[in-house]
PDB file of C-alpha atoms in Angstrom:
ATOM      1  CA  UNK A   1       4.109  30.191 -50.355  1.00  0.00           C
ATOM      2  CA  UNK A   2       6.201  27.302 -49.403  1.00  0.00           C
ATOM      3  CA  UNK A   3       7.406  24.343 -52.043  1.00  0.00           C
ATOM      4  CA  UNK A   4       8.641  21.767 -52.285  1.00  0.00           C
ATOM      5  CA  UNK A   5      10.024  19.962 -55.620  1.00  0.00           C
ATOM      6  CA  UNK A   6      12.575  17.435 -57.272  1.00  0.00           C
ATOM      7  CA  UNK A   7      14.586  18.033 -60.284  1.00  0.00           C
ATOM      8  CA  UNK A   8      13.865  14.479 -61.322  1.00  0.00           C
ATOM      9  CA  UNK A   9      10.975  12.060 -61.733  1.00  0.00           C
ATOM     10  CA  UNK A  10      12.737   9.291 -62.341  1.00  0.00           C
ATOM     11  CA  UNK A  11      16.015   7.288 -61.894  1.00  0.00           C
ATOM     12  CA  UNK A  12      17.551   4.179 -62.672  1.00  0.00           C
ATOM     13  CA  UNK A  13      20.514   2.172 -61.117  1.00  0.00           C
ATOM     14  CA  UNK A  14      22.556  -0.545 -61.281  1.00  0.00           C
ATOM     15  CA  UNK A  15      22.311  -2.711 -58.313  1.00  0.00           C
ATOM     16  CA  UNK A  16      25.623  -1.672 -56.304  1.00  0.00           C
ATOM     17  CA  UNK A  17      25.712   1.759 -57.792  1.00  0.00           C
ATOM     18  CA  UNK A  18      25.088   4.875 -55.908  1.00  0.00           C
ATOM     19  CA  UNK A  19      22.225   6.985 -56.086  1.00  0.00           C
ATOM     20  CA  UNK A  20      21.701  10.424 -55.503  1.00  0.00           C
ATOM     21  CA  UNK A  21      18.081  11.784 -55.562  1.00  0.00           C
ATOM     22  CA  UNK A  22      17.864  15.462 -55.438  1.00  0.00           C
ATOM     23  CA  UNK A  23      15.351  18.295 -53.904  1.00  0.00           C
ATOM     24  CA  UNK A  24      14.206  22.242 -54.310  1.00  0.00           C
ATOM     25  CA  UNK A  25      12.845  23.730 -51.697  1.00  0.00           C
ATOM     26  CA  UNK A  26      11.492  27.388 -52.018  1.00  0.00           C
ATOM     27  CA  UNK A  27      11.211  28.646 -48.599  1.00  0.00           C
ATOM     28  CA  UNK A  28      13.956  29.895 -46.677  1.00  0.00           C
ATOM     29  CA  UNK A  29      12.501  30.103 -43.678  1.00  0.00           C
ATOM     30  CA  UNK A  30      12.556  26.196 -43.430  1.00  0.00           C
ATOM     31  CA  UNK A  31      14.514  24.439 -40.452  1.00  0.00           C
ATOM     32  CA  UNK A  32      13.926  21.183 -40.619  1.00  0.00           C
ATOM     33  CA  UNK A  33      13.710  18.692 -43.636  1.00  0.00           C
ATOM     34  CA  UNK A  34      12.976  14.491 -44.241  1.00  0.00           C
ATOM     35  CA  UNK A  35      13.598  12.216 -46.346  1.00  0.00           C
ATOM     36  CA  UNK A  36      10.395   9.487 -47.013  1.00  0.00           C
ATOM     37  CA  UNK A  37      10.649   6.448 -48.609  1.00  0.00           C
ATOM     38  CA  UNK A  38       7.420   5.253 -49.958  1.00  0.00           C
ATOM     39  CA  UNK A  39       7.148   1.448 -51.421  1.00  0.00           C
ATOM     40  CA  UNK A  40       3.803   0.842 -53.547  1.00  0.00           C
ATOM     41  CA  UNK A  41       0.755   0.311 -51.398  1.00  0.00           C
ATOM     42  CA  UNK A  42       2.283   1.465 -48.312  1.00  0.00           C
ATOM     43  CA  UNK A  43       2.473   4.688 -46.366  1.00  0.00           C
ATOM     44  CA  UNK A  44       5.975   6.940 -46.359  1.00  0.00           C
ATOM     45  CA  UNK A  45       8.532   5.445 -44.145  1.00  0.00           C
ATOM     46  CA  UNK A  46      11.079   7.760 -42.082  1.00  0.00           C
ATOM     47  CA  UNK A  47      14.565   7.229 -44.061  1.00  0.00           C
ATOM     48  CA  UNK A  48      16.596  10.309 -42.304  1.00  0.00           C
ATOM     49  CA  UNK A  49      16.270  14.183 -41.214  1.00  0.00           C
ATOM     50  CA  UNK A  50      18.272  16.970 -41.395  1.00  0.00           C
ATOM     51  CA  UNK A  51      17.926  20.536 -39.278  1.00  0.00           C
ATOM     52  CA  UNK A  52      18.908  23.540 -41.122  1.00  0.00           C
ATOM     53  CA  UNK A  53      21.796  24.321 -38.870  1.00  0.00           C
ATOM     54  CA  UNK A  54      23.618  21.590 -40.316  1.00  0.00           C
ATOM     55  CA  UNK A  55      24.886  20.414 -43.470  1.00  0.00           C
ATOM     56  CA  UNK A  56      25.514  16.835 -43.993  1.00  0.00           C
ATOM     57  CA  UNK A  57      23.603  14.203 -42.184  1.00  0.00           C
ATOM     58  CA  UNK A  58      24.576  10.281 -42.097  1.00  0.00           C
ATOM     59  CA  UNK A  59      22.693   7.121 -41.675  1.00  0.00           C
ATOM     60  CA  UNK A  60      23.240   3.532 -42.629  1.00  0.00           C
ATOM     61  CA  UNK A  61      24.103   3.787 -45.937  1.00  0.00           C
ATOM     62  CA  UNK A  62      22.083   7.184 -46.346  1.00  0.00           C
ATOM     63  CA  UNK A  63      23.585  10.740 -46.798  1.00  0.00           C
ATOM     64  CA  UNK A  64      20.966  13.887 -46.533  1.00  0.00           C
ATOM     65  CA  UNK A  65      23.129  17.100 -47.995  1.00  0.00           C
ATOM     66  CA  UNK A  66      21.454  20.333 -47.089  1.00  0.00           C
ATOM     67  CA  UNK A  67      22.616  23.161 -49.616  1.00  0.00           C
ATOM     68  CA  UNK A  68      20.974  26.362 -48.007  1.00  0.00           C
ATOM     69  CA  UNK A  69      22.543  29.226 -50.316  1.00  0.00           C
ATOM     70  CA  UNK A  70      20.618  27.554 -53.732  1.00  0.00           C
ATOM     71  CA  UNK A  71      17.986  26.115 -51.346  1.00  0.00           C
ATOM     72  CA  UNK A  72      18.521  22.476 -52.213  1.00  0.00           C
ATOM     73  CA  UNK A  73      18.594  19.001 -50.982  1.00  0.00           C
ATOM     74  CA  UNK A  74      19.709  15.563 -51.401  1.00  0.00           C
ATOM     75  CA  UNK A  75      19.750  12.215 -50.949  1.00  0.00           C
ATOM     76  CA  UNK A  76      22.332   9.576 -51.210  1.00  0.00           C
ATOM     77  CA  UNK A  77      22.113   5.927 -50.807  1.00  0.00           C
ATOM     78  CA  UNK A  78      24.921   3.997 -51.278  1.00  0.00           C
ATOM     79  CA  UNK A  79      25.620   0.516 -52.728  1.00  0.00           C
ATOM     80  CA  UNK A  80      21.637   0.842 -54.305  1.00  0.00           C
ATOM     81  CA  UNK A  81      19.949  -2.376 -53.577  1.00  0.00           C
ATOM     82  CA  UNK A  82      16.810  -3.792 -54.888  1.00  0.00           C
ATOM     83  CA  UNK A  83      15.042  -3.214 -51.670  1.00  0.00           C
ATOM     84  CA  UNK A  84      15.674   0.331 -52.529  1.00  0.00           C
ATOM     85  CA  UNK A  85      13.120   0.275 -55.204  1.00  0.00           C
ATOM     86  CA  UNK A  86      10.142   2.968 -54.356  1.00  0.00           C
ATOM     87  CA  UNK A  87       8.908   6.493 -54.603  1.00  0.00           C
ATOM     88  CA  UNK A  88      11.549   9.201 -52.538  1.00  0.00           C
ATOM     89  CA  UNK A  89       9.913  12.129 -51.105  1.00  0.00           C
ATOM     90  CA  UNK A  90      11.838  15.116 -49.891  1.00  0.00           C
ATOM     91  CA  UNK A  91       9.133  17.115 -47.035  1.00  0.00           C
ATOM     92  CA  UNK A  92      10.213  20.003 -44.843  1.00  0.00           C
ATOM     93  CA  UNK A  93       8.292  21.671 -41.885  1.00  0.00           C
ATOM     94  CA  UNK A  94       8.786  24.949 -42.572  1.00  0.00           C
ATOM     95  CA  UNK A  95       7.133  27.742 -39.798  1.00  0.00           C
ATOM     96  CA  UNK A  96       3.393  26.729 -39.965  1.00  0.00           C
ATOM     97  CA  UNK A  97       3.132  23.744 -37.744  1.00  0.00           C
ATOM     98  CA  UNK A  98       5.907  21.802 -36.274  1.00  0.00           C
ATOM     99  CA  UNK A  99       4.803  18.215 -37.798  1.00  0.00           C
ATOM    100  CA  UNK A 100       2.767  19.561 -40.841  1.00  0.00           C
ATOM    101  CA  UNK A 101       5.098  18.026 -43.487  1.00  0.00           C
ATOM    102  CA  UNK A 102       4.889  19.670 -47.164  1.00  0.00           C
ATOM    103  CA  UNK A 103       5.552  16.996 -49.649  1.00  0.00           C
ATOM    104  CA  UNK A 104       7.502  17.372 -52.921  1.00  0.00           C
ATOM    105  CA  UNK A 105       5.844  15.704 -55.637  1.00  0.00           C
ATOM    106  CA  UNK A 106       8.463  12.588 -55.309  1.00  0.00           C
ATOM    107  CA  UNK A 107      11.217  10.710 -57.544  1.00  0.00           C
ATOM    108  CA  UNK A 108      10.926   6.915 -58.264  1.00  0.00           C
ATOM    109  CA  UNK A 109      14.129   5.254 -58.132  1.00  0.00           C
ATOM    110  CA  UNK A 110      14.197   1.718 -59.823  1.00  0.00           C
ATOM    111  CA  UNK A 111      17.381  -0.595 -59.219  1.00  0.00           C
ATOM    112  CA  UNK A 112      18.315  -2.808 -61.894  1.00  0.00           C
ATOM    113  CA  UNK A 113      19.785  -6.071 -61.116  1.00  0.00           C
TER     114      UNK A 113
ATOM    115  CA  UNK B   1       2.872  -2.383 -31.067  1.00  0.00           C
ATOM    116  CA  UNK B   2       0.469  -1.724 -34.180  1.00  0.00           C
ATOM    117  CA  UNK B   3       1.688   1.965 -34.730  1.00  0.00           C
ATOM    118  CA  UNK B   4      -1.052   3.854 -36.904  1.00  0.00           C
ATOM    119  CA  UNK B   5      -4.081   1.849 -38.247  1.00  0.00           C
ATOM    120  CA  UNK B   6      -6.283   2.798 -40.699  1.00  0.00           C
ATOM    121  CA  UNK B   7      -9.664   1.334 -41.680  1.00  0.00           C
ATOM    122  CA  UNK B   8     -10.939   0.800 -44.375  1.00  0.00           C
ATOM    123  CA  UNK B   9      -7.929   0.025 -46.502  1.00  0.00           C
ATOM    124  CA  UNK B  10     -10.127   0.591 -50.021  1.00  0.00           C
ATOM    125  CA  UNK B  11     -13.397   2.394 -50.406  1.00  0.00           C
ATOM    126  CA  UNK B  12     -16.087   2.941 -53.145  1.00  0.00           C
ATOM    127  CA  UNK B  13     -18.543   5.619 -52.383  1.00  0.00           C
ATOM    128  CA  UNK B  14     -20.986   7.106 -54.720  1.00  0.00           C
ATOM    129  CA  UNK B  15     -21.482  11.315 -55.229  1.00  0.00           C
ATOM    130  CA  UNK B  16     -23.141  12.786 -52.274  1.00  0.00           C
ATOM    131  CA  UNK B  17     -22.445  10.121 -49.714  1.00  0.00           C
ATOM    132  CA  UNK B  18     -20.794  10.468 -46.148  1.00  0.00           C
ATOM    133  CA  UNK B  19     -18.579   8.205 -44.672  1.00  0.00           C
ATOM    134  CA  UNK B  20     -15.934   8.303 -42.132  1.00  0.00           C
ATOM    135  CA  UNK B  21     -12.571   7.401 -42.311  1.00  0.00           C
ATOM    136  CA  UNK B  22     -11.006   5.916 -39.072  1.00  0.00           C
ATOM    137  CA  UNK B  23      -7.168   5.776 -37.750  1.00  0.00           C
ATOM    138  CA  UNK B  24      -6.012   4.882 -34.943  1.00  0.00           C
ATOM    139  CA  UNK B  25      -2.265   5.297 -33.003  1.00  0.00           C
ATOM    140  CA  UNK B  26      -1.209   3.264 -29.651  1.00  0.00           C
ATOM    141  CA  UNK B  27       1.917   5.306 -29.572  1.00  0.00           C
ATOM    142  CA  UNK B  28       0.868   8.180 -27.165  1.00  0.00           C
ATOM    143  CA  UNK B  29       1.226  10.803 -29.721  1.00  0.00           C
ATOM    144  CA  UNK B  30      -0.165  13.813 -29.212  1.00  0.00           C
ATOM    145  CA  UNK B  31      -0.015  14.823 -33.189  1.00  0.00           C
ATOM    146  CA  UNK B  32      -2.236  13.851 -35.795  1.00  0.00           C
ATOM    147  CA  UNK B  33      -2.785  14.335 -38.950  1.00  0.00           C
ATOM    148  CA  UNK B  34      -4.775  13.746 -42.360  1.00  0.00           C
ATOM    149  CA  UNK B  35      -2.764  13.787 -45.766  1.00  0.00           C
ATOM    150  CA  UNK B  36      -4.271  12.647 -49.700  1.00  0.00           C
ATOM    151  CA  UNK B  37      -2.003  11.414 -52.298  1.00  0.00           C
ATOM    152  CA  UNK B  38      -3.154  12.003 -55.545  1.00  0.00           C
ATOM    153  CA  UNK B  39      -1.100  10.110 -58.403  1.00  0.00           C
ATOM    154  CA  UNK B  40       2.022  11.634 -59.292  1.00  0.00           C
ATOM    155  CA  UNK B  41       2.087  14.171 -56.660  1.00  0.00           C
ATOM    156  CA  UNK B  42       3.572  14.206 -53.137  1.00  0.00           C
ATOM    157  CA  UNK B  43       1.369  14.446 -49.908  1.00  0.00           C
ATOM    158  CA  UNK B  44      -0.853  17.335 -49.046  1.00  0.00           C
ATOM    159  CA  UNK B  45      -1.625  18.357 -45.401  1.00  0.00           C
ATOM    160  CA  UNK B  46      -5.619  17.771 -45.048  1.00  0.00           C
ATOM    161  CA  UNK B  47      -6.298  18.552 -41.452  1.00  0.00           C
ATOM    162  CA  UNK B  48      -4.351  17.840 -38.589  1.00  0.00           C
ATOM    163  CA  UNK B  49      -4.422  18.133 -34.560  1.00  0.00           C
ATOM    164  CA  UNK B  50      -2.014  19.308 -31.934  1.00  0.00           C
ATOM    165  CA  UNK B  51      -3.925  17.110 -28.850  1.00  0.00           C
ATOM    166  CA  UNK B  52      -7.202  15.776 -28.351  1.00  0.00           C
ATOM    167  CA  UNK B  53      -9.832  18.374 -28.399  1.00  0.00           C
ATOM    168  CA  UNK B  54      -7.662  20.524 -30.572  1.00  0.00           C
ATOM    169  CA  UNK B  55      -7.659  20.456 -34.413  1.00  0.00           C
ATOM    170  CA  UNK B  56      -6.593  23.229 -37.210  1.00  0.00           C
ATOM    171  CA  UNK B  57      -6.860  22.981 -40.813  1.00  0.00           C
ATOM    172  CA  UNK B  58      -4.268  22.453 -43.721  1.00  0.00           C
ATOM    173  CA  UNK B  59      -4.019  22.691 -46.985  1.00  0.00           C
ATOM    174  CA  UNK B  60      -6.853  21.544 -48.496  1.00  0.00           C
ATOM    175  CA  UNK B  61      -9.359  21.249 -45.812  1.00  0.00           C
ATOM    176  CA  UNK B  62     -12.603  21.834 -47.882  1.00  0.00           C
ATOM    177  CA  UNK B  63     -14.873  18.731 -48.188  1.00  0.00           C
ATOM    178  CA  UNK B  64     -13.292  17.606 -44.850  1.00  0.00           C
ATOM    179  CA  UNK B  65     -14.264  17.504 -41.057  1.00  0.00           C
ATOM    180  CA  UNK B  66     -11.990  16.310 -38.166  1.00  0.00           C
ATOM    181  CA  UNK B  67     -12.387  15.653 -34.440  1.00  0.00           C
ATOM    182  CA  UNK B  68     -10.008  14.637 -31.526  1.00  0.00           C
ATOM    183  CA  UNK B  69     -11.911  13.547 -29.029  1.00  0.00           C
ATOM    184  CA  UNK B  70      -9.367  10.977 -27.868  1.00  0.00           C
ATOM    185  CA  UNK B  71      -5.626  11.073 -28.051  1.00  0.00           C
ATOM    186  CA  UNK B  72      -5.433   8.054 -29.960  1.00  0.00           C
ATOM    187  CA  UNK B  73      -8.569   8.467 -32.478  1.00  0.00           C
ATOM    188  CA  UNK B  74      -7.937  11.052 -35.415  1.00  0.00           C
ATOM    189  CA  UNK B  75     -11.503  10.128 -37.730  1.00  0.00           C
ATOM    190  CA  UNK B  76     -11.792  11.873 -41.138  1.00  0.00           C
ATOM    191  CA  UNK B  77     -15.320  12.869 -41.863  1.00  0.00           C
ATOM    192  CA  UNK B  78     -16.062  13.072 -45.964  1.00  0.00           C
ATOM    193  CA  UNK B  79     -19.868  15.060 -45.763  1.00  0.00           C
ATOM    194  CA  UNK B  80     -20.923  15.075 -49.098  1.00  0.00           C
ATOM    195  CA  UNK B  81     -17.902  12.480 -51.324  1.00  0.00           C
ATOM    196  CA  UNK B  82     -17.198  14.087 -54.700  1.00  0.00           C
ATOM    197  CA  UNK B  83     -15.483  12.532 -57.671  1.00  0.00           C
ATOM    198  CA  UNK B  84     -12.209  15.010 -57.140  1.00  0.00           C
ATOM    199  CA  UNK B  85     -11.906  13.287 -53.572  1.00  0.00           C
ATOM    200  CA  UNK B  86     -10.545   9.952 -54.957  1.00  0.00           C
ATOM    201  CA  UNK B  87      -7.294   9.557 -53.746  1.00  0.00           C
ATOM    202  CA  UNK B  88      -5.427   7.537 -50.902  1.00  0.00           C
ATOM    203  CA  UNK B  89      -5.882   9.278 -47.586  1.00  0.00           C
ATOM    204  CA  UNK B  90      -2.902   8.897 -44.955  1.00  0.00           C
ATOM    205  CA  UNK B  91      -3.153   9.292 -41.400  1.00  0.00           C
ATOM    206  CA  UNK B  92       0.190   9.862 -39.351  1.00  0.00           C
ATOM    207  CA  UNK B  93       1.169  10.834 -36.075  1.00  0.00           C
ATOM    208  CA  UNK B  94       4.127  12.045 -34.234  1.00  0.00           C
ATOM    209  CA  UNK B  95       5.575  12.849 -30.810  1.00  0.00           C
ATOM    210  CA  UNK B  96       7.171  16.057 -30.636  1.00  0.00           C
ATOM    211  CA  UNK B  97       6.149  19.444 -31.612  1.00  0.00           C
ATOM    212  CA  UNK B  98       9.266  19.974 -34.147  1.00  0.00           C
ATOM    213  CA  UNK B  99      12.974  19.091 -34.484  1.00  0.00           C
ATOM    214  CA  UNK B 100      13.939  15.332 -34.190  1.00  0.00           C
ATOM    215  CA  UNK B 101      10.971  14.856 -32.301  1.00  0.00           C
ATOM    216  CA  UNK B 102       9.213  15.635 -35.909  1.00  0.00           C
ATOM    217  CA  UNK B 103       9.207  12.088 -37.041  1.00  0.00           C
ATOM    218  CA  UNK B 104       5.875  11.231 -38.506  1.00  0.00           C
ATOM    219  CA  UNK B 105       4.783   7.524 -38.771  1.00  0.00           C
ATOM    220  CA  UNK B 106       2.050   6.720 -41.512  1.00  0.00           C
ATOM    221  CA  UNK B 107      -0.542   4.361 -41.682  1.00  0.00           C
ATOM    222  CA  UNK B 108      -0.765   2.241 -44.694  1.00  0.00           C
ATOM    223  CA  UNK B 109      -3.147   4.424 -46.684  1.00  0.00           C
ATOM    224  CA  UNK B 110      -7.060   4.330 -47.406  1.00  0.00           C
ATOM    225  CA  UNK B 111      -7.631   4.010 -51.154  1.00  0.00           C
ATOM    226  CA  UNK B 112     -10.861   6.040 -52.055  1.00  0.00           C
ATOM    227  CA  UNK B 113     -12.459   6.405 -54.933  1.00  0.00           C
ATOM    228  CA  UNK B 114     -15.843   8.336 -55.728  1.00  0.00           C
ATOM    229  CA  UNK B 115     -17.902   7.312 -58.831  1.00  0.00           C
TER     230      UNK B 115
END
């Protein structure tokens, strides 16, 4: 069956440092991957996608890195601000529905000041 | 534009009651979907619906009815609550049927919990 998982549960940073938060997926069948950010008490917020014809993805101040030989992903942010404090959840689509997302189990990434 | 609203935000029910949770979208989008959150683990796919009138199950559907009646409604029906049911429900919804258009936006969670 599919998975999803993270190496790591937990990371901390030093405000201005880089971060790199990093993904296992199982299933290599799966096209189409996202990055959620989740703050506490709020739903998962879009943060960047990446299609599995492509290897490197960039947003503002956001890298996605798709590694489809060892079936992993990541996630870089650079310059880590506080505001980047919260829960990081790698999903992917896979074949079974075209929006049905299946979560990893998430890494919380705290920035220290 | 409120995106996806959910109601109630926190619920207490007590073994063997009903209840319906609601959510709502005002972005057109024809998919919907029902996701729980239980602590330290990610999301897991509930229910979900490809239009109104058309809904399929996910992951772990048991315990769980849905209906689509309208393109913007997406309730989740608990028939019987039982204590392994606490967790935070999210709704989201999305435009496409895969690729970019993939983009799921979530509502800001119901918190449930079952004594």
């Amino acid at each position: 069956g599919e998975s999803v998982g993270l190496h790591l549960p937990t990371l901390s940073v030093q405000e201005g440092d880089n971060s790199i938060i990093n993904c296992a997926y199982s299933n290599s069948a799966s096209d189409y991957f996202i990055w959620y950010k989740q703050e506490s008490g709020k739903g998962p917020q879009f943060i960047i996608d990446i299609r599995s014809n492509m290897d490197k993805r960039q947003g503002q101040r956001v890298t996605v890195l798709l590694n489809k030989t060892v079936k992993h992903l990541s996630l870089q942010i650079a310059a880590t601000q506080p505001g980047d404090s919260a829960v990081y959840f790698c999903a992917e689509t896979g074949k079974t529905g075209a929006n049905n997302l299946f979560f990893g189990t998430g890494t919380r990434l705290t920035v220290i000041p | 534009n409120a995106g996806v609203t959910q109601t109630p935000k926190f619920q207490v029910l007590k073994t063997g009651q009903s209840m319906t949770l609601q959510c709502a979208q005002d972005m057109n989008h024809e998919y919907m979907s029902w996701y729980r959150q239980d602590p330290g683990m990610g999301l897991r796919l509930i229910h979900y619906s490809v239009g109104a009138g058309i809904t399929d199950q996910g992951e772990v559907p048991n315990g769980y009815n849905v209906s689509r009646s309208t393109t913007e409604d997406f309730p989740l029906r608990l028939l019987s609550a039982a204590p392994s049911q606490t967790s935070v429900y999210f709704c989201a919804s999305s435009y496409g049927g895969g690729g970019e258009d993939t983009e799921a936006f979530f509502g800001q969670g119901t918190r449930l919990t079952v004594v």
